[in-house]
């Protein structure tokens, strides 16, 4: 390459792990800074890209290179800090940098639309009166604020109602006074209105960012963040990729929640990425939860994170009483023991609100022939079909395939076909018959599909218009139901015997989170847990609300078996509509990696995924595990080079999942 020429490296939204070289715009001598949005020729069409760097050399000759067509904005749209964060994140996840760069970016910006015209009035922030903090809260706020100009990660561990949100508000208030921006990440869209309300009540105005907003609203929010016309941003995971002009604090509420992980495409964990961003910006980050992830607890135990605890409820509300209900030898109706039905009845008579938690939607998870034992299974996945009574359909919860309820068994033609087991729908229909005069609300992803219906149902639940609530984990998360007197966990045993090493951690989080919904205001709540394994020591910890002790014990076990956080994992997944191709491809990868790994990384597999067939695709995986991150990342880097070159790799869909949180 001849000297004196600038070559720009541009990130394009394509699934390739590289930047693309372009020459400057013809007859234009201006130097385009990093972060500039440009239009470039690509193949036979044009694309919008972001300049990520420039250099004097290219692997291509000038004749092979094309020139940038045009510049979209007068000044770089992506701040330099964001560009560097994108680079680091793409490196960490071994993901195509262009896809990382455009994560969460509104459509208009991706399409190259001009976006200079924007309302220029700044939001006014006038902090309303703050509560007088309790000693533990004050201690937390003081410590966080003593480190407001440096990278300082905090675990704020506090039971539900202990006043974590008040800590966020008061720390935020101090940061805002210095004209800096504050980002609050929440796991679910349904939790944004509630967090939003509390921040609005305190500060007047906030900006939200999540996927249920219209493209126009998202664009407005993105630009406001970019041009510092907003200072408080509440969003779901992709908000971590917003172009902050002056970020001073990140809060991750319910940091343990699996929704922070994107489970397809670019599989990032917003919590981890947020820590990375705080580190680059040199600002504090608060990870708050009643049931922190074991990874975070480990980081606090080893002193990497400051550990702040709020052990008591902030108001006079007492903790709920936890009761383990032994249901061995019991006859169950719709999954409920007689003793539990009696408890529900008593609570309803006392005019208390009751919540029944079951983590399964639909009528029954199994549909069976009593003549021959045939089970209705999905043709495209290795799983059973869930029976939905109202729709009279058998539905696959993995590929959404549905078919009508059969009249006779396809195998033996018997007509004794029956639903087996329970989901929310069956529980609801049983309770409607048992308690015909009680108002009910069922909250799961079926009942909340229509826009606005979730908000409506939650409102009914909060106002006690519905006295009996039936729900899945949608109900377990973060919502405040001030009238709730009793919570029943219909099936607590699900997580006890799973093959996934995180299942007990998850089950404990779920039970404690659901329990946290009870008795938040005045009445002491009751939490009843139905189980066939009342002597299980893990359930005993949950019963005594001793999450910390549970975590400590399970972490010792993880250390013994060298599982995360005591080692690091990555999955290389491959799938195709033929079972041989993905397995062969991964065998090739495994052989190639084996020769380079030098024993610091163990490579397990290829093995079929726990659910081999899904949506008609056969899925295999290779698990890579290492004590240290560095050799793991070297190996992953090598594997992407191998896969991108591989011929078979073009016929098979493959992806990398760094720090996977589930193996399916
Ligand atoms: P968390 O976020 O930990 O669940 P919240 O911040 O929602 O807890 O606090 C629970 C309740 O206690 C709220 O109604 C809140 O207004 C109240 N509260 C929090 N801190 C205080 C305080 N220092 N004094 C009085 N009430 C408080
Ligand atoms: Zn049959
Ligand atoms: Zn299916």
XYZ file of C-alpha atoms and ligand atoms in Angstrom:
693
model
C 0.000 0.000 0.000
C 1.413 3.374 -0.898
C 1.995 5.770 1.940
C -0.049 8.856 2.636
C -3.344 7.082 2.085
C -5.763 6.475 4.924
C -7.644 3.206 5.080
C -10.747 3.186 7.249
C -11.901 0.108 9.165
C -15.657 -0.030 9.163
C -18.019 -2.183 11.265
C -20.936 -3.495 9.224
C -23.951 -5.381 10.504
C -22.965 -8.698 8.933
C -22.153 -12.031 10.598
C -18.415 -11.881 9.951
C -15.730 -11.537 12.580
C -13.893 -8.632 11.004
C -13.922 -4.992 10.059
C -13.964 -3.914 6.415
C -11.383 -1.692 4.748
C -12.483 1.350 2.748
C -10.742 4.243 1.064
C -11.701 7.832 1.938
C -14.522 9.501 0.047
C -13.251 10.596 -3.366
C -11.775 14.099 -3.392
C -12.455 14.528 0.303
C -9.454 15.359 2.447
C -11.275 15.505 5.794
C -10.239 12.852 8.245
C -13.219 10.957 9.603
C -12.981 10.205 13.323
C -13.792 6.916 14.999
C -17.532 6.489 15.570
C -18.578 8.236 12.354
C -21.576 6.730 10.594
C -20.896 6.172 6.898
C -22.570 4.690 3.863
C -20.377 2.213 1.996
C -20.676 -0.032 -1.042
C -20.928 -3.679 -0.018
C -21.311 -6.455 -2.560
C -23.889 -5.200 -4.980
C -25.640 -2.929 -2.550
C -24.850 -0.379 0.108
C -24.659 -0.571 3.850
C -24.468 1.703 6.823
C -21.403 1.221 8.961
C -19.445 2.762 11.788
C -15.816 3.757 11.462
C -13.874 1.860 14.118
C -10.354 2.872 13.161
C -7.951 3.930 10.474
C -4.507 2.879 9.400
C -2.035 3.343 6.586
C -2.041 -0.249 5.440
C -4.405 -2.821 4.123
C -4.022 -6.433 3.136
C -5.684 -5.400 -0.116
C -4.313 -3.287 -2.950
C -5.903 0.137 -3.562
C -7.439 -1.264 -6.724
C -9.272 -3.889 -4.701
C -10.623 -1.384 -2.203
C -13.724 0.707 -2.626
C -14.255 4.197 -1.318
C -16.758 5.297 1.310
C -19.842 6.751 -0.412
C -20.854 9.381 2.075
C -20.894 10.481 5.686
C -24.239 10.390 7.505
C -23.647 12.906 10.307
C -21.653 16.061 10.930
C -20.008 14.579 14.000
C -19.362 10.981 15.088
C -22.635 9.425 16.210
C -20.966 6.760 18.362
C -18.782 8.168 21.155
C -15.235 6.856 21.187
C -15.798 5.138 24.511
C -18.711 3.176 22.997
C -16.565 2.109 20.048
C -13.892 0.770 22.375
C -16.493 -0.970 24.490
C -17.916 -2.613 21.360
C -14.445 -3.841 20.379
C -13.786 -5.326 23.805
C -17.193 -6.978 23.985
C -16.891 -8.486 20.514
C -13.485 -9.843 21.498
C -14.767 -11.328 24.719
C -17.710 -13.100 23.109
C -15.861 -13.896 19.867
C -18.844 -12.439 18.101
C -18.961 -10.534 14.785
C -18.108 -6.953 15.719
C -20.666 -5.399 13.380
C -23.499 -7.252 15.080
C -22.215 -6.126 18.460
C -21.956 -2.532 17.236
C -25.572 -2.478 16.120
C -27.016 -4.155 19.214
C -29.975 -2.111 20.422
C -29.398 0.546 17.773
C -32.720 1.977 16.513
C -33.822 1.206 12.980
C -33.527 4.739 11.624
C -29.862 4.848 12.573
C -29.206 1.449 11.006
C -30.854 2.685 7.831
C -28.671 5.766 7.677
C -31.507 8.236 8.212
C -30.419 11.688 9.300
C -31.057 12.231 12.978
C -29.859 15.660 13.888
C -33.259 17.259 14.407
C -34.170 16.571 17.955
C -36.049 18.342 20.684
C -33.408 20.465 22.288
C -34.926 21.001 25.692
C -33.112 19.281 28.503
C -35.087 17.362 31.065
C -35.486 19.145 34.311
C -34.534 17.215 37.359
C -35.663 18.347 40.761
C -35.074 15.757 43.426
C -38.011 15.383 45.751
C -37.589 14.710 49.400
C -35.623 11.569 50.135
C -36.389 9.161 52.978
C -34.203 9.188 56.053
C -31.932 6.222 55.583
C -31.496 3.381 58.008
C -27.972 2.771 59.244
C -27.298 -0.056 56.780
C -28.644 1.978 53.893
C -26.641 5.037 54.942
C -23.519 2.951 55.182
C -24.120 1.596 51.672
C -24.764 5.033 50.175
C -21.694 6.538 51.876
C -19.408 3.784 50.703
C -20.637 3.902 47.118
C -20.367 7.676 46.975
C -16.869 7.590 48.422
C -15.881 5.839 45.194
C -17.883 7.757 42.637
C -14.934 8.650 40.430
C -13.492 5.200 40.050
C -14.456 1.769 38.895
C -16.028 0.239 41.981
C -18.363 -2.755 41.791
C -20.798 -3.267 44.672
C -22.988 -6.205 45.529
C -26.007 -4.804 47.335
C -27.551 -7.861 48.915
C -30.847 -7.178 50.617
C -34.031 -9.119 51.138
C -37.160 -7.953 49.350
C -38.362 -4.745 50.928
C -35.061 -3.978 52.627
C -34.763 -0.664 50.832
C -32.361 -1.357 47.976
C -34.302 0.921 45.658
C -33.973 3.774 48.138
C -30.209 3.234 48.065
C -30.217 3.381 44.256
C -32.262 6.586 44.389
C -30.006 8.379 46.830
C -26.774 7.358 45.129
C -28.305 8.366 41.796
C -29.313 11.722 43.237
C -25.714 12.557 44.144
C -24.412 11.445 40.754
C -27.095 13.470 38.938
C -26.158 16.582 40.855
C -22.791 16.355 39.178
C -24.548 16.414 35.792
C -23.701 12.794 35.083
C -25.953 10.129 33.627
C -27.336 7.139 35.500
C -28.331 3.826 33.928
C -30.680 1.414 35.690
C -30.945 -2.005 34.089
C -33.968 -4.161 34.904
C -34.439 -7.744 33.729
C -37.941 -7.522 32.286
C -40.022 -4.994 30.443
C -42.843 -5.608 32.896
C -40.618 -4.259 35.670
C -39.777 -0.993 33.950
C -43.054 0.844 34.742
C -42.659 0.179 38.445
C -39.026 1.278 38.600
C -39.885 4.170 36.316
C -42.646 5.326 38.682
C -40.306 5.470 41.648
C -37.627 7.367 39.769
C -40.198 9.761 38.339
C -41.643 10.361 41.795
C -38.164 11.285 42.986
C -36.634 13.095 40.025
C -39.441 14.239 37.760
C -38.350 12.732 34.469
C -36.697 9.592 33.183
C -36.101 7.947 29.818
C -36.935 4.312 29.130
C -35.323 2.008 26.622
C -36.727 -1.419 25.784
C -38.087 -3.474 22.923
C -41.775 -2.711 23.382
C -41.240 0.920 22.460
C -41.972 2.077 18.926
C -38.984 2.601 16.604
C -39.553 6.337 16.904
C -39.549 6.281 20.703
C -36.395 4.214 20.672
C -34.716 6.650 18.327
C -35.698 9.580 20.524
C -34.354 7.827 23.606
C -31.099 6.847 21.893
C -30.444 10.388 20.724
C -31.357 11.916 24.064
C -28.790 9.670 25.712
C -26.227 10.545 23.068
C -26.706 14.317 23.311
C -27.093 14.401 27.077
C -30.678 15.531 26.997
C -31.570 12.910 29.513
C -29.766 11.814 32.596
C -31.762 8.904 34.018
C -32.197 5.893 31.781
C -34.150 2.783 32.756
C -33.854 -0.083 30.347
C -33.632 -3.776 29.666
C -30.408 -5.519 28.649
C -29.638 -3.839 25.322
C -29.632 -0.438 27.072
C -26.077 -1.246 28.129
C -25.107 -0.465 24.509
C -26.533 3.061 24.577
C -24.217 5.912 23.522
C -23.847 7.586 26.904
C -22.190 10.942 26.744
C -21.361 11.127 30.419
C -22.254 8.012 32.380
C -21.600 8.172 36.112
C -23.387 5.146 37.605
C -24.815 1.791 36.564
C -27.383 -0.068 38.652
C -28.348 -3.649 37.844
C -31.528 -4.503 39.665
C -32.263 -8.203 40.294
C -28.782 -8.934 39.006
C -29.248 -12.722 39.337
C -31.994 -12.765 36.724
C -31.397 -14.966 33.692
C -33.183 -12.452 31.450
C -29.996 -10.402 31.402
C -28.572 -13.050 29.132
C -29.475 -12.894 25.479
C -30.094 -16.459 24.402
C -29.762 -16.178 20.664
C -27.515 -14.510 18.130
C -25.151 -12.354 20.149
C -25.282 -14.241 23.446
C -24.115 -11.638 25.919
C -24.849 -11.304 29.601
C -25.777 -7.683 30.190
C -24.643 -7.852 33.814
C -21.103 -8.894 32.918
C -20.923 -6.503 30.024
C -22.095 -3.705 32.326
C -19.210 -4.402 34.694
C -16.862 -4.177 31.740
C -18.344 -0.847 30.695
C -18.192 0.585 34.205
C -14.549 -0.414 34.318
C -13.783 1.366 31.062
C -15.675 4.469 32.122
C -14.305 4.298 35.664
C -17.613 4.616 37.415
C -19.309 2.672 40.217
C -21.735 -0.150 39.463
C -24.283 -1.568 41.907
C -25.486 -5.143 41.519
C -28.613 -5.467 43.638
C -30.542 -8.588 44.576
C -32.178 -10.519 47.384
C -30.738 -13.667 45.849
C -27.470 -12.781 44.097
C -26.039 -15.102 41.483
C -23.327 -17.379 42.822
C -20.865 -15.753 40.433
C -21.486 -12.397 42.063
C -21.383 -13.833 45.582
C -18.060 -15.406 44.708
C -16.751 -12.069 43.496
C -17.858 -10.517 46.775
C -16.351 -13.354 48.831
C -13.008 -12.926 47.137
C -13.045 -9.164 47.573
C -13.367 -8.304 43.903
C -16.691 -6.616 44.679
C -17.575 -4.616 47.780
C -20.247 -6.499 49.678
C -23.056 -4.395 51.115
C -25.871 -6.016 53.058
C -29.346 -4.849 54.012
C -30.494 -7.659 56.289
C -33.831 -6.304 57.532
C -36.961 -4.934 55.950
C -37.056 -1.158 55.761
C -40.632 -0.798 56.905
C -42.432 -2.428 59.793
C -43.477 -5.297 57.496
C -42.329 -8.584 58.954
C -40.859 -11.449 57.016
C -43.284 -14.074 55.837
C -43.585 -17.318 57.741
C -42.302 -20.218 55.636
C -44.022 -23.576 55.875
C -42.911 -26.787 54.216
C -45.879 -28.977 53.364
C -45.092 -32.672 53.088
C -47.361 -34.079 50.383
C -46.149 -37.675 50.334
C -49.085 -40.106 50.416
C -51.490 -37.297 49.615
C -54.177 -37.368 47.020
C -53.682 -34.260 44.912
C -56.311 -32.342 43.002
C -54.894 -30.275 40.173
C -51.599 -30.638 42.015
C -52.952 -29.272 45.298
C -53.118 -31.265 48.530
C -56.241 -31.116 50.659
C -54.326 -29.330 53.372
C -53.253 -26.640 50.906
C -56.776 -26.224 49.551
C -57.930 -25.715 53.123
C -55.229 -23.079 53.677
C -56.297 -21.257 50.537
C -59.894 -21.339 51.673
C -59.007 -19.961 55.112
C -56.974 -17.122 53.668
C -59.717 -16.203 51.225
C -62.231 -16.196 54.076
C -59.997 -13.792 55.965
C -60.217 -11.628 52.875
C -56.527 -12.056 52.116
C -55.100 -12.126 48.654
C -53.534 -15.457 47.640
C -50.897 -16.209 45.026
C -50.341 -19.694 43.618
C -47.090 -20.189 41.841
C -46.511 -22.950 39.308
C -43.817 -22.657 36.732
C -45.683 -24.263 33.876
C -48.207 -22.742 31.550
C -50.950 -24.495 29.667
C -53.371 -27.091 31.017
C -51.066 -30.092 31.325
C -47.488 -30.724 30.242
C -48.330 -34.241 29.050
C -51.136 -35.759 27.004
C -51.418 -39.521 27.235
C -53.327 -42.545 25.972
C -54.529 -44.713 28.830
C -54.931 -47.598 26.388
C -51.311 -48.007 25.353
C -49.290 -45.328 27.088
C -48.733 -43.249 23.944
C -47.581 -39.691 24.689
C -48.188 -36.780 22.373
C -44.789 -35.562 21.195
C -43.619 -32.827 18.886
C -42.491 -33.996 15.480
C -39.910 -31.263 15.182
C -38.492 -31.361 18.709
C -37.520 -33.962 21.278
C -40.218 -32.983 23.705
C -43.813 -33.560 24.700
C -46.665 -31.382 23.630
C -48.451 -29.274 26.199
C -52.208 -29.519 26.262
C -54.065 -26.201 26.121
C -57.659 -26.688 27.162
C -59.255 -23.437 26.013
C -57.740 -23.714 22.577
C -58.275 -27.491 22.491
C -54.797 -27.736 21.090
C -51.565 -29.585 21.699
C -48.772 -27.035 21.531
C -45.003 -27.378 21.480
C -43.455 -24.772 23.784
C -40.178 -24.957 21.903
C -41.176 -24.502 18.257
C -44.773 -23.295 18.743
C -46.042 -26.047 16.457
C -49.679 -26.796 17.305
C -52.241 -29.357 16.376
C -55.809 -30.086 17.444
C -56.481 -32.422 20.323
C -56.907 -35.905 18.760
C -60.134 -37.847 19.310
C -58.421 -41.182 19.351
C -54.936 -42.531 19.970
C -52.914 -42.571 16.739
C -51.253 -45.790 17.914
C -54.014 -47.986 19.328
C -57.147 -46.023 18.388
C -58.355 -46.030 21.972
C -60.375 -42.971 22.945
C -59.199 -42.708 26.528
C -56.872 -39.786 26.038
C -56.089 -37.719 29.125
C -54.067 -34.728 30.177
C -51.465 -35.639 32.814
C -49.845 -33.189 35.218
C -50.712 -29.526 35.715
C -50.063 -26.113 34.388
C -51.520 -22.706 35.211
C -54.602 -23.259 33.064
C -55.634 -26.447 34.857
C -55.017 -24.879 38.245
C -57.198 -21.960 37.251
C -60.070 -24.097 36.008
C -59.955 -26.242 39.143
C -59.998 -23.174 41.384
C -62.832 -21.581 39.421
C -64.964 -24.593 40.241
C -63.750 -24.828 43.835
C -64.084 -21.095 44.573
C -66.718 -19.862 42.123
C -67.231 -16.488 43.826
C -63.601 -15.471 44.029
C -62.138 -13.114 41.444
C -59.026 -14.538 39.808
C -56.194 -13.495 37.553
C -53.932 -15.908 35.736
C -50.657 -14.330 34.701
C -48.442 -16.258 32.295
C -47.154 -15.732 28.790
C -50.417 -17.050 27.297
C -52.692 -14.696 29.199
C -50.470 -11.675 28.570
C -49.810 -12.023 24.864
C -52.028 -9.121 23.854
C -50.489 -5.669 24.150
C -51.533 -4.042 27.392
C -52.949 -7.216 28.942
C -50.004 -7.733 31.268
C -50.357 -4.207 32.615
C -54.077 -4.764 33.072
C -53.631 -8.043 34.929
C -50.859 -6.650 37.121
C -53.077 -3.719 38.013
C -55.842 -6.138 39.037
C -53.332 -8.000 41.150
C -51.937 -4.898 42.814
C -55.337 -3.382 43.548
C -56.673 -6.691 44.862
C -59.446 -6.609 42.289
C -58.300 -10.174 41.744
C -58.135 -11.988 45.042
C -56.627 -15.203 43.777
C -53.529 -14.982 41.583
C -52.158 -17.866 39.571
C -48.919 -17.408 37.770
C -45.582 -18.513 36.464
C -42.250 -16.814 37.108
C -43.710 -13.737 35.430
C -45.383 -13.111 38.772
C -42.332 -13.989 40.823
C -40.225 -11.086 39.713
C -39.945 -7.825 41.528
C -43.613 -6.821 41.543
C -45.089 -5.357 44.690
C -48.476 -6.778 45.610
C -49.358 -4.838 48.725
C -52.399 -6.945 49.685
C -50.855 -10.357 49.385
C -51.322 -12.506 52.497
C -50.362 -15.949 51.324
C -48.169 -17.508 48.674
C -48.210 -21.189 47.755
C -45.501 -22.841 45.730
C -47.294 -25.744 44.135
C -44.267 -27.701 42.997
C -40.936 -27.006 44.639
C -39.199 -30.187 43.581
C -38.591 -29.415 39.931
C -35.081 -28.070 40.391
C -33.803 -30.650 42.849
C -32.835 -33.388 40.439
C -31.962 -31.619 37.223
C -28.704 -32.314 35.396
C -27.958 -28.600 35.145
C -25.507 -27.593 37.877
C -27.304 -24.277 38.280
C -30.767 -25.724 38.818
C -30.710 -25.629 42.614
C -29.399 -22.076 42.619
C -32.251 -21.100 40.291
C -34.871 -22.929 42.282
C -33.758 -21.266 45.504
C -33.824 -17.850 43.829
C -37.266 -18.458 42.461
C -38.767 -19.671 45.743
C -37.225 -16.832 47.749
C -38.288 -14.278 45.142
C -41.870 -15.572 45.128
C -41.856 -15.618 48.912
C -40.698 -12.003 48.831
C -44.034 -11.022 47.282
C -45.818 -11.937 50.530
C -46.534 -9.684 53.466
C -44.742 -6.642 52.146
C -46.964 -4.196 53.864
C -48.597 -4.920 57.176
C -49.921 -8.436 57.630
C -47.217 -11.023 58.144
C -47.459 -13.211 55.092
C -47.341 -16.971 54.856
C -45.484 -18.984 52.264
C -46.405 -22.633 51.817
C -44.107 -24.888 49.848
C -45.492 -28.235 48.704
C -42.838 -30.924 48.389
C -42.292 -34.660 48.180
C -38.817 -34.146 49.688
C -39.314 -32.295 52.971
C -36.007 -33.546 54.395
C -33.914 -32.209 51.553
C -31.286 -30.037 53.300
C -31.414 -27.443 50.535
C -35.113 -26.881 51.091
C -34.346 -26.480 54.773
C -32.038 -23.542 54.010
C -34.718 -21.972 51.900
C -37.206 -22.539 54.681
C -34.986 -20.641 57.071
C -34.476 -17.987 54.424
C -30.789 -18.610 54.633
C -29.778 -17.944 51.063
C -26.263 -16.930 52.064
C -25.634 -20.249 53.808
C -27.064 -22.158 50.863
C -24.812 -20.253 48.498
C -21.789 -20.891 50.681
C -22.367 -24.641 50.736
C -23.128 -24.949 47.061
C -20.095 -22.848 46.169
C -17.885 -25.261 48.088
C -19.355 -28.056 45.994
C -18.760 -26.114 42.810
C -15.165 -25.585 43.781
C -14.726 -29.282 44.409
C -16.058 -30.115 40.963
C -14.267 -27.190 39.289
C -17.504 -25.699 38.023
C -18.129 -21.967 37.460
C -17.232 -19.609 39.040
C -14.178 -21.776 39.757
C -13.672 -22.440 36.088
C -14.887 -20.891 32.859
C -17.062 -22.506 30.244
C -17.920 -21.976 26.633
C -20.132 -23.949 24.308
C -19.561 -24.358 20.621
C -22.941 -25.260 19.183
C -23.756 -26.642 15.782
C -27.060 -27.574 14.202
C -28.458 -28.763 10.874
C -31.487 -30.653 9.632
C -29.325 -33.742 9.404
C -27.753 -35.244 12.541
C -24.411 -36.194 10.962
C -23.223 -32.833 9.723
C -23.118 -30.978 13.039
C -21.486 -33.904 14.788
C -18.845 -34.276 12.079
C -18.116 -30.565 12.084
C -17.645 -30.492 15.836
C -15.421 -33.563 15.680
C -13.202 -31.688 13.253
C -13.138 -28.700 15.575
C -12.382 -30.915 18.538
C -9.453 -32.524 16.740
C -8.081 -29.192 15.621
C -8.378 -27.758 19.133
C -6.953 -30.799 20.878
C -3.611 -30.310 19.201
C -3.350 -26.689 20.355
C -4.821 -26.782 23.840
C -1.717 -27.970 25.761
C -3.775 -29.385 28.562
C -4.889 -26.072 30.046
C -8.302 -26.387 28.493
C -10.457 -29.461 28.488
C -12.651 -30.151 25.518
C -15.676 -32.330 26.092
C -17.672 -33.756 23.259
C -19.080 -33.407 20.757
C -22.250 -34.563 22.447
C -25.875 -34.180 21.441
C -27.541 -31.172 23.102
C -29.825 -32.163 26.012
C -32.679 -31.622 23.573
C -31.156 -33.153 20.457
C -33.842 -32.158 18.016
C -35.459 -28.773 18.171
C -37.489 -27.034 15.465
C -36.438 -29.776 13.094
C -32.755 -29.090 13.698
C -30.337 -31.630 15.136
C -28.104 -29.974 17.666
C -24.672 -30.924 18.922
C -22.270 -29.145 21.190
C -18.692 -29.042 22.279
C -18.009 -27.895 25.809
C -14.745 -26.110 26.505
C -13.665 -25.597 30.075
C -10.641 -23.959 31.657
C -9.470 -22.604 34.987
C -8.041 -19.497 33.391
C -9.748 -17.276 30.904
C -6.737 -16.597 28.757
C -6.114 -20.075 27.340
C -9.860 -20.521 26.933
C -10.100 -17.380 24.851
C -7.109 -18.308 22.753
C -8.753 -21.610 21.990
C -12.070 -19.976 21.146
C -10.337 -17.541 18.864
C -8.675 -20.415 17.101
C -11.982 -22.254 16.807
C -13.698 -19.316 15.098
C -10.880 -19.122 12.557
C -11.204 -22.845 11.945
C -14.996 -22.722 11.664
C -15.030 -19.732 9.358
C -12.651 -21.519 6.997
C -14.289 -24.923 7.222
C -16.289 -26.108 4.217
C -18.688 -28.013 6.411
C -19.020 -24.883 8.538
C -20.912 -23.286 5.651
C -23.564 -26.002 5.665
C -24.035 -26.127 9.407
C -25.260 -23.343 11.656
C -22.717 -22.845 14.380
C -22.322 -20.385 17.213
C -20.295 -19.697 20.309
C -21.729 -19.218 23.752
C -19.181 -17.795 26.161
C -20.232 -18.260 29.805
C -23.389 -20.184 28.873
C -26.075 -20.176 31.526
C -28.048 -23.023 30.116
C -27.020 -26.028 28.155
C -30.139 -26.460 26.002
P -36.281 -3.235 47.879
O -35.920 -2.445 46.670
O -35.092 -3.758 48.619
O -37.307 -4.317 47.645
P -37.618 -0.815 48.623
O -36.599 0.200 48.354
O -38.707 -1.017 47.657
O -36.936 -2.241 48.912
O -38.219 -0.530 50.055
C -39.311 -1.232 50.592
C -40.273 -0.252 51.243
O -39.639 0.366 52.329
C -40.730 0.847 50.307
O -42.084 1.088 50.535
C -39.871 2.025 50.715
O -40.534 3.246 50.481
C -39.667 1.780 52.199
N -38.405 2.315 52.676
C -37.171 2.099 52.130
N -36.231 2.738 52.844
C -36.865 3.364 53.838
C -36.444 4.207 54.917
N -35.152 4.495 55.107
N -37.386 4.679 55.752
C -38.677 4.369 55.592
N -39.152 3.593 54.608
C -38.263 3.093 53.738
Zn -53.053 -45.719 22.624
Zn -41.581 -28.505 18.710
